[in-house]
XYZ file of C-alpha atoms in Angstrom:
609
model
C 0.000 0.000 0.000
C 1.041 3.614 -0.529
C 2.449 5.015 2.711
C 0.263 7.716 4.303
C 1.866 11.162 4.550
C 3.688 12.155 7.726
C 1.732 14.503 9.998
C 2.239 15.711 13.565
C 2.299 18.770 15.765
C 6.032 18.924 16.575
C 9.137 17.909 14.616
C 12.386 17.359 16.484
C 15.950 16.762 15.285
C 15.178 18.448 11.961
C 15.990 22.060 12.807
C 12.235 22.733 12.911
C 11.625 21.479 9.368
C 8.573 19.274 8.731
C 9.552 16.284 6.633
C 7.363 14.795 3.920
C 7.560 11.420 2.253
C 7.772 13.215 -1.095
C 11.108 14.828 -0.195
C 12.350 11.468 1.125
C 11.516 9.703 -2.152
C 14.466 7.638 -3.293
C 15.489 6.799 0.273
C 14.469 3.814 2.392
C 12.337 5.199 5.235
C 11.969 3.391 8.547
C 9.102 4.564 10.763
C 9.584 3.685 14.425
C 6.278 3.979 16.325
C 7.288 4.465 19.944
C 6.449 6.179 23.188
C 9.056 7.387 25.644
C 7.818 5.488 28.706
C 7.772 2.085 26.978
C 10.817 -0.030 27.841
C 10.468 -2.144 24.681
C 10.566 1.072 22.636
C 13.805 2.073 24.341
C 15.276 -1.321 23.469
C 14.425 -0.696 19.818
C 16.212 2.672 19.839
C 19.423 0.828 20.718
C 18.739 -1.970 18.209
C 18.436 0.591 15.416
C 21.727 2.411 16.107
C 24.002 -0.031 14.201
C 21.447 -0.289 11.368
C 21.331 3.500 10.998
C 25.115 3.657 10.961
C 25.499 0.879 8.376
C 22.960 2.386 5.954
C 23.525 6.047 6.797
C 23.575 7.163 3.162
C 20.327 5.448 2.090
C 18.183 4.960 5.218
C 16.173 7.678 6.968
C 14.634 6.706 10.297
C 11.711 8.775 11.546
C 10.519 8.215 15.085
C 6.745 8.545 15.313
C 6.027 9.326 18.952
C 2.472 8.125 19.618
C 2.020 8.678 23.372
C 0.355 6.299 25.791
C 0.193 8.737 28.721
C -1.027 12.337 28.580
C 2.310 13.677 29.769
C 4.156 11.926 26.953
C 2.198 13.938 24.384
C 3.359 17.290 25.747
C 6.059 19.102 23.778
C 8.410 19.522 26.743
C 8.148 15.833 27.540
C 8.997 14.561 24.072
C 11.803 17.113 23.723
C 13.304 15.832 26.972
C 12.911 12.196 25.930
C 14.666 12.748 22.601
C 17.607 14.335 24.410
C 17.629 11.875 27.319
C 17.864 8.817 25.066
C 20.136 10.477 22.494
C 17.749 9.677 19.651
C 19.872 9.966 16.466
C 17.112 10.625 13.928
C 14.140 12.925 13.231
C 11.087 12.522 15.467
C 7.514 13.635 14.864
C 5.075 13.874 17.755
C 1.734 12.179 17.037
C -0.311 13.244 20.111
C -3.715 12.422 18.592
C -2.373 9.100 17.277
C -3.376 9.966 13.724
C -0.365 8.287 12.122
C -0.851 5.350 14.486
C -4.341 4.859 13.064
C -3.415 5.526 9.433
C -0.686 2.901 9.561
C -2.970 0.437 11.432
C -0.523 0.121 14.324
C -1.632 -1.969 17.300
C 1.374 -2.113 19.605
C 4.348 -0.196 20.951
C 6.851 -0.501 19.388
C 6.038 -1.118 15.709
C 8.461 -0.703 12.811
C 7.294 0.107 9.276
C 9.584 0.145 6.226
C 8.711 2.366 3.260
C 10.583 1.700 0.020
C 12.183 4.417 -2.187
C 9.010 4.611 -4.280
C 6.807 5.353 -1.266
C 5.200 1.952 -0.591
C 4.965 0.101 2.730
C 6.923 -3.115 2.267
C 7.505 -4.515 5.758
C 5.874 -4.294 9.209
C 7.226 -5.730 12.465
C 5.833 -5.272 15.960
C 7.936 -5.620 19.087
C 11.683 -5.756 19.492
C 14.503 -8.023 18.363
C 14.148 -7.264 14.651
C 17.574 -5.701 14.065
C 19.034 -8.485 11.930
C 15.778 -9.014 10.026
C 15.559 -5.315 9.225
C 19.163 -5.279 8.063
C 18.371 -7.999 5.538
C 15.200 -6.306 4.319
C 16.959 -2.950 3.931
C 19.888 -4.582 2.103
C 17.426 -6.264 -0.299
C 15.625 -2.963 -0.897
C 18.904 -1.138 -1.565
C 20.011 -3.742 -4.091
C 16.614 -3.827 -5.818
C 16.168 -0.075 -6.132
C 19.771 0.592 -7.042
C 19.293 -1.771 -9.978
C 16.042 0.009 -10.906
C 17.631 3.436 -10.645
C 15.125 4.514 -7.979
C 17.610 4.747 -5.086
C 18.999 8.097 -3.931
C 22.102 8.278 -1.758
C 23.573 10.956 0.459
C 22.264 13.725 2.654
C 20.438 13.443 5.951
C 17.529 15.429 7.425
C 18.853 14.837 10.957
C 19.814 18.025 12.822
C 20.961 17.297 16.397
C 19.805 19.486 19.245
C 22.487 21.656 20.794
C 23.151 20.568 24.364
C 23.959 22.876 27.269
C 26.550 21.544 29.689
C 25.383 20.959 33.277
C 26.713 19.007 36.260
C 23.856 16.508 35.979
C 22.003 15.349 32.890
C 18.731 13.509 33.453
C 19.662 11.987 36.827
C 17.388 9.159 37.947
C 18.191 7.620 41.353
C 20.399 8.314 44.371
C 21.483 6.840 47.707
C 23.182 8.203 50.819
C 26.223 6.304 52.117
C 26.892 5.535 55.758
C 29.372 8.430 55.758
C 26.740 10.858 54.511
C 27.948 11.168 50.951
C 25.401 11.117 48.124
C 25.727 8.850 45.097
C 23.639 10.051 42.150
C 22.989 8.096 38.959
C 23.764 10.736 36.334
C 21.983 8.758 33.654
C 22.423 11.160 30.739
C 26.156 11.421 31.400
C 26.477 7.615 31.754
C 28.095 7.926 35.142
C 27.674 7.899 38.927
C 28.510 11.139 40.740
C 29.689 11.083 44.337
C 28.816 14.279 46.194
C 30.015 15.364 49.622
C 27.501 15.442 52.448
C 26.462 18.954 51.410
C 25.011 17.449 48.228
C 26.805 20.035 46.090
C 30.565 19.397 46.193
C 31.634 16.741 43.690
C 34.123 14.271 45.176
C 34.526 12.105 42.071
C 32.669 10.700 39.119
C 32.501 6.978 38.354
C 32.487 6.804 34.575
C 34.225 8.684 31.791
C 30.947 9.983 30.357
C 31.035 7.722 27.307
C 28.492 4.962 26.688
C 30.041 1.558 27.284
C 30.775 -1.339 29.618
C 34.442 -0.882 30.476
C 35.478 -2.045 33.948
C 38.419 -0.557 35.813
C 39.341 2.663 37.638
C 36.522 5.149 38.273
C 37.787 7.673 35.716
C 38.190 5.122 32.905
C 35.152 2.906 33.492
C 32.062 3.359 31.346
C 28.321 2.864 31.903
C 25.253 2.938 29.665
C 22.338 4.878 31.165
C 22.806 3.748 34.800
C 19.826 4.128 37.108
C 19.272 2.438 40.490
C 21.961 2.168 43.174
C 21.924 -0.143 46.220
C 24.342 -0.137 49.137
C 25.380 -3.517 50.512
C 25.462 -4.284 54.249
C 28.985 -3.709 55.547
C 29.710 -7.377 56.266
C 28.672 -8.330 52.715
C 30.712 -5.492 51.192
C 33.820 -6.579 53.094
C 33.369 -10.123 51.823
C 32.815 -9.354 48.131
C 35.099 -6.326 47.730
C 32.606 -3.692 46.614
C 30.113 -1.485 48.449
C 27.389 -0.566 45.973
C 25.525 -2.273 43.157
C 24.453 -0.169 40.162
C 21.693 -1.054 37.727
C 23.423 -0.273 34.421
C 20.100 -0.144 32.639
C 20.790 0.133 28.918
C 23.948 -1.943 29.324
C 21.865 -4.833 30.735
C 24.365 -5.343 33.557
C 24.844 -4.887 37.280
C 28.079 -3.108 38.229
C 29.899 -3.110 41.549
C 31.505 0.047 42.980
C 34.383 -0.080 45.457
C 34.001 3.214 47.301
C 37.495 2.899 48.781
C 39.546 2.306 45.633
C 37.122 3.665 43.031
C 37.221 0.397 41.095
C 34.229 -0.550 38.928
C 33.497 -4.133 37.904
C 30.673 -6.053 36.292
C 29.006 -8.394 38.787
C 25.999 -9.634 36.772
C 24.918 -9.786 33.157
C 26.592 -10.522 29.843
C 25.683 -7.271 28.123
C 23.228 -9.150 25.932
C 19.554 -8.443 26.476
C 17.537 -11.393 27.813
C 14.904 -12.574 25.347
C 14.236 -16.183 26.241
C 15.608 -19.099 28.210
C 16.935 -19.228 31.732
C 17.321 -16.148 33.889
C 18.670 -18.094 36.865
C 22.268 -19.190 37.420
C 25.743 -17.720 37.763
C 25.157 -13.990 37.452
C 27.963 -13.312 34.975
C 26.555 -15.970 32.623
C 22.927 -14.753 32.659
C 21.473 -12.205 30.247
C 19.610 -9.333 31.949
C 17.040 -6.960 30.497
C 17.016 -3.300 31.478
C 17.568 -3.513 35.241
C 16.045 -0.224 36.400
C 16.413 -0.234 40.163
C 18.089 -2.294 42.879
C 17.540 -2.634 46.637
C 19.065 -4.814 49.339
C 16.252 -6.791 50.997
C 17.265 -9.391 53.573
C 14.079 -11.515 53.403
C 14.849 -12.272 49.740
C 18.492 -13.010 50.517
C 20.193 -10.351 48.444
C 19.785 -7.450 46.039
C 16.342 -7.332 44.464
C 16.540 -6.177 40.847
C 13.603 -4.473 39.103
C 13.957 -6.077 35.684
C 11.873 -3.524 33.784
C 12.630 -5.099 30.414
C 10.637 -8.284 31.008
C 8.329 -7.248 33.875
C 9.957 -9.382 36.563
C 12.023 -9.090 39.724
C 15.284 -10.978 40.233
C 17.489 -11.488 43.281
C 21.265 -11.151 43.002
C 23.351 -12.740 45.771
C 26.727 -10.948 45.883
C 28.254 -13.634 48.110
C 27.533 -16.599 45.851
C 27.551 -14.655 42.588
C 24.178 -16.152 41.644
C 21.056 -14.498 40.272
C 17.539 -15.942 40.103
C 14.017 -15.034 39.068
C 12.182 -13.947 42.207
C 8.820 -12.672 41.019
C 6.757 -12.304 37.855
C 6.030 -14.398 34.783
C 7.157 -11.920 32.016
C 3.477 -11.194 31.249
C 2.896 -7.435 31.453
C -0.066 -6.632 33.655
C -1.310 -6.244 37.212
C -2.093 -9.399 39.141
C -1.514 -10.015 42.847
C -0.877 -13.265 44.681
C 2.105 -15.559 44.941
C 5.264 -13.970 43.526
C 5.661 -16.759 40.969
C 2.214 -16.083 39.482
C 1.975 -12.294 39.838
C 2.088 -9.899 36.886
C 4.171 -6.741 36.866
C 4.413 -3.929 34.325
C 7.831 -2.350 34.006
C 8.858 -2.287 37.682
C 10.998 0.829 38.066
C 11.418 1.720 41.730
C 12.170 -0.288 44.897
C 12.308 0.578 48.607
C 12.828 -1.930 51.425
C 11.110 -1.511 54.798
C 11.762 -4.449 57.091
C 9.615 -7.369 55.972
C 8.025 -5.325 53.199
C 9.493 -4.469 49.823
C 7.687 -1.550 48.201
C 7.766 -1.045 44.452
C 6.227 1.045 41.702
C 5.112 -0.403 38.375
C 5.366 2.341 35.764
C 3.058 0.993 33.056
C 0.149 0.201 35.392
C 0.774 3.388 37.386
C 0.771 1.215 40.495
C 2.184 1.220 44.021
C 2.652 -2.337 45.276
C 4.386 -4.290 48.023
C 5.759 -7.782 48.617
C 5.944 -9.565 51.965
C 6.676 -13.080 53.211
C 3.706 -15.487 53.055
C 4.418 -18.915 54.492
C 7.240 -20.492 52.557
C 6.891 -18.004 49.704
C 6.117 -14.315 49.187
C 2.906 -12.512 48.237
C 2.330 -9.452 46.054
C -0.254 -6.811 46.996
C -1.429 -3.640 45.239
C -2.057 -0.441 47.172
C -2.789 1.863 44.200
C -3.342 0.923 40.574
C -6.016 -0.477 38.280
C -4.661 -1.770 34.972
C -2.454 -0.927 32.010
C -4.728 1.828 30.736
C -6.035 3.788 33.749
C -4.112 6.699 35.240
C -4.505 10.233 36.561
C -3.853 12.457 39.565
C -6.495 11.552 42.104
C -5.999 11.539 45.884
C -8.140 9.997 48.585
C -8.875 6.344 49.408
C -6.184 4.183 47.816
C -8.741 2.022 46.040
C -9.898 5.072 44.082
C -6.613 6.977 43.802
C -4.591 7.188 40.595
C -0.950 7.819 39.680
C 0.672 8.457 36.288
C 3.783 6.406 35.438
C 5.634 6.572 38.783
C 9.334 5.668 38.705
C 10.583 6.003 42.281
C 9.699 5.911 45.970
C 11.113 6.132 49.485
C 10.063 4.987 52.942
C 9.586 7.976 55.253
C 10.650 7.924 58.935
C 7.024 7.518 60.053
C 6.544 4.472 57.799
C 4.528 6.241 55.139
C 5.611 5.939 51.510
C 6.670 8.885 49.365
C 6.146 8.297 45.628
C 7.900 10.006 42.719
C 4.790 10.340 40.543
C 6.864 11.036 37.459
C 4.368 11.925 34.728
C 2.227 13.978 37.106
C 5.320 15.978 38.088
C 4.436 15.353 41.716
C 5.467 13.723 44.964
C 2.624 11.741 46.494
C 2.313 10.075 49.907
C 0.675 6.762 50.819
C -0.381 5.962 54.376
C -0.385 2.191 54.868
C -2.554 2.402 57.992
C -5.311 4.691 56.695
C -5.010 3.500 53.057
C -5.063 7.126 51.895
C -3.112 8.893 49.148
C -2.261 12.608 49.296
C 0.015 15.052 47.440
C 3.153 16.611 48.950
C 4.340 18.674 45.961
C 3.522 19.420 42.326
C 5.158 21.288 39.446
C 8.285 19.121 39.370
C 10.117 18.199 36.161
C 9.711 14.432 35.925
C 10.806 13.323 39.415
C 12.297 9.831 39.149
C 13.776 9.180 42.574
C 13.580 10.181 46.237
C 16.108 10.015 49.085
C 16.198 10.962 52.748
C 19.291 12.981 53.678
C 19.843 14.515 57.135
C 16.155 14.010 57.876
C 15.008 15.842 54.759
C 13.374 14.409 51.646
C 15.217 15.163 48.410
C 13.816 14.766 44.900
C 15.811 13.609 41.875
C 14.185 15.922 39.338
C 15.260 14.217 36.136
C 14.079 16.641 33.450
C 15.224 19.498 35.682
C 18.756 18.042 35.822
C 19.016 18.453 39.574
C 18.584 16.984 43.045
C 16.616 19.340 45.287
C 15.052 19.294 48.755
C 11.292 18.850 48.640
C 10.812 21.887 50.853
C 7.521 23.020 52.325
C 6.232 22.217 55.772
C 5.469 18.572 55.079
C 1.753 19.174 54.903
C -0.148 17.257 52.252
C -2.988 18.423 50.065
C -5.782 16.467 48.448
C -6.023 16.694 44.671
C -9.349 15.702 43.157
C -7.798 15.551 39.695
C -9.198 13.684 36.743
C -9.462 10.020 35.920
C -7.901 9.332 32.544
C -7.502 6.345 30.284
C -5.084 5.605 27.474
C -6.542 7.084 24.302
C -5.585 4.134 22.188
C -8.787 2.986 20.417
C -10.392 -0.254 21.546
C -10.699 -3.205 19.197
C -14.373 -3.998 18.669
C -15.154 -7.708 18.598
C -18.338 -9.727 18.349
C -19.330 -11.356 21.652
C -18.801 -15.081 22.057
C -16.311 -17.038 19.949
C -13.527 -15.259 18.068
C -10.850 -16.809 15.856
C -7.548 -15.361 17.031
C -4.089 -15.502 15.427
C -0.641 -13.983 15.635
C 0.940 -13.422 12.220
C 4.633 -14.230 12.057
C 6.665 -14.346 8.859
C 10.352 -15.260 9.229
C 12.713 -12.535 7.967
C 14.246 -12.913 4.495
C 16.760 -15.742 4.437
C 15.351 -17.409 7.545
C 12.949 -20.235 8.342
C 11.156 -21.387 11.479
C 13.438 -23.345 13.790
C 11.696 -26.701 14.226
C 14.759 -28.819 14.996
C 13.717 -29.517 18.579
C 9.947 -29.307 18.377
C 7.462 -26.432 18.015
C 9.097 -23.124 17.143
C 6.303 -20.868 18.412
C 4.646 -20.138 21.740
C 1.461 -18.228 22.563
C 0.187 -17.198 25.989
C -3.172 -15.475 26.454
C -4.579 -13.965 29.642
C -7.068 -11.177 30.326
C -7.873 -8.351 32.673
C -10.271 -8.863 34.314
C -9.635 -12.640 34.288
C -13.360 -13.356 33.852
C -13.207 -11.691 30.421
C -12.067 -15.060 29.015
C -14.484 -17.969 29.201
C -12.226 -20.277 27.200
C -9.040 -20.160 25.132
C -6.625 -18.717 27.689
C -3.321 -20.199 28.784
C -0.174 -21.358 27.017
C 0.141 -23.278 23.757
C 2.474 -23.732 20.804
C 0.099 -22.739 17.975
C -0.237 -19.100 16.944
C -3.863 -19.734 15.957
C -6.558 -20.263 18.558
C -10.291 -19.942 19.133
C -11.161 -17.705 22.070
C -14.501 -17.542 23.850
C -15.337 -14.329 25.681
C -17.687 -14.182 28.624
C -21.113 -12.644 28.100
C -20.875 -11.168 31.610
C -18.089 -8.686 30.787
C -18.554 -5.842 28.304
C -14.920 -4.736 27.933
C -11.411 -5.405 29.164
C -7.804 -5.985 28.133
C -6.584 -9.027 26.223
C -2.993 -9.788 27.223
C -0.992 -11.700 24.634
C 2.621 -12.902 24.689
C 3.930 -14.540 21.499
C 7.348 -15.703 20.446
C 8.867 -17.524 17.493
C 12.274 -19.074 16.859
C 13.859 -18.751 13.427
C 17.235 -19.653 11.935
C 19.244 -18.845 8.837
C 18.072 -20.991 5.947
C 21.166 -22.987 5.058
C 24.670 -23.477 6.351
C 26.083 -26.026 8.759
C 25.796 -23.813 11.828
C 22.943 -21.375 11.160
C 22.480 -18.350 13.394
C 19.188 -18.492 15.295
C 17.147 -15.894 17.134
C 13.968 -15.408 19.134
C 11.307 -12.873 18.144
C 9.037 -11.977 21.056
C 6.224 -9.488 21.537
C 3.622 -8.826 24.191
C 0.406 -6.868 23.715
C -2.169 -5.419 26.057
C -5.098 -4.885 23.707
C -8.162 -2.972 24.966
C -11.302 -4.613 23.579
C -15.025 -4.068 23.790
C -17.935 -6.038 22.428
C -20.663 -5.216 19.952
C -22.871 -7.419 17.810
C -21.428 -5.693 14.725
C -17.845 -6.429 15.813
C -15.347 -8.729 14.097
C -15.357 -12.482 14.649
C -11.678 -12.808 13.689
C -8.773 -10.974 15.261
C -5.080 -10.986 14.341
C -1.940 -9.380 15.714
C 1.238 -8.992 13.672
C 4.571 -9.906 15.249
C 6.469 -9.616 11.968
C 5.484 -9.903 8.364
C 4.074 -8.147 5.359
C 1.457 -5.349 5.258
C -1.218 -7.791 4.126
C -0.748 -9.518 7.490
C -1.292 -6.249 9.306
C -4.472 -5.561 7.403
C -5.953 -8.881 8.433
C -6.045 -7.709 12.026
C -8.197 -4.648 11.450
């Protein structure tokens, strides 16, 4: 099909120029539908970097920012996100999701390739498509060069001029036993150690370059570090380092020796986990965007908020082991035993005795975990589902947050929450089950720390760490209840034929050497939405029966497929994986078939509409 024209309210990284497909004719155009709070979208940004470098003279990537949350659609927010994640291509903001609808997109992220003649030739949802895209682009370049329809050279990308500051999009911080403050200076790919005054820089762990180099503090490198956890003194003495850093985009945990300044990798291979075991010797296990870390004795080590696959892990510094602690990799909100609970991009942790508090960004939820018999149980204090958010105080069962990323336990046992996309600090009282607001007007607060009895806010988009101030009194904000504006899929009630479309990339075939090459897991929120057809299976085609007692809900789908190079004695193999949270409602005029596209051709995408 002919690619719809590019429209949007703000263009970034173009010097203010609005691009059109007509002026890009002759180039291969890659549209990356993303939103800045989606961890899978951030993974794709990194996957595309080598592709953009390899085909720099023929490929133009355009990020289409179709926001999930209200805050993400604001100009200041998208401008900050483009700078924070060092996006190396033009970006158009699509706040009304017009391009999303015109291109029939159903999931974040989705990649669409437009050939030099202006036709959509490839669609792939989810992440892990780097190699497949490279092959498709190479085929398009060869084809259109032979036809004479390929144009090389020139780039519409105009980088934003940066202003130097001490901190650049800081995210988390901790206070050492000696009163010094360690701040994750995420945008500078480093950890800054401040004196007890919070202003005097003692040293900086990290050279400022993206990377994974171990060694002395001034030569080591990080990649978008975030959470920091201090180890108990007896553990630190045993293992030879004092702090564990979640090196988020590097998919590693790093150890800091605060005496010598040495940095070393203590967990992770640098490869992003996609499938297989996530339990074993920590240096042999792939991690996926560890966002925060916290020492919690009941779990036996450092709990890791593995935002990239919606789970929690526990890293034991003494044994050097890491293991899955909670979650199933299904994105959602479900309480109960830790092995069956659903999480949605866990991004902040705070230990308080036998309770571990956490915030789930994508469900805008405040939750806690506590021992329960021989296991642990997950509970939700605030939060509804993947699509409900807002700024509403009052009884916790009715209160709403918007994409919180951090929290702290206050001296009186109440919980302070960095309500990031509301630009606020909120407070939860466990005993009264009430939520209130301590401060508003902040620039994307992502972390909170207590220092000398005062609460400090890591104001990420403000590039600073500041005291909360005020007299500690809370206010009650009535606010508004909001839902994600993504349109619902309208289905006929009763039985629906469901499928996930997967087409192996050019030069590959399904890997069926050891049995079925595909896996499909279907759940729903609320659970009673599904009368039949839920659970795990190996076929990507299934009949689903919806309950006649529920009028709407969210269908949660996780699909994956294994494919290998077609030919050769030792073919390279890879896993393609995607999860969806699809809002649906029922009407007698709705469709009786429903498809989602994990990778494939445009005709596959059309079948799902």
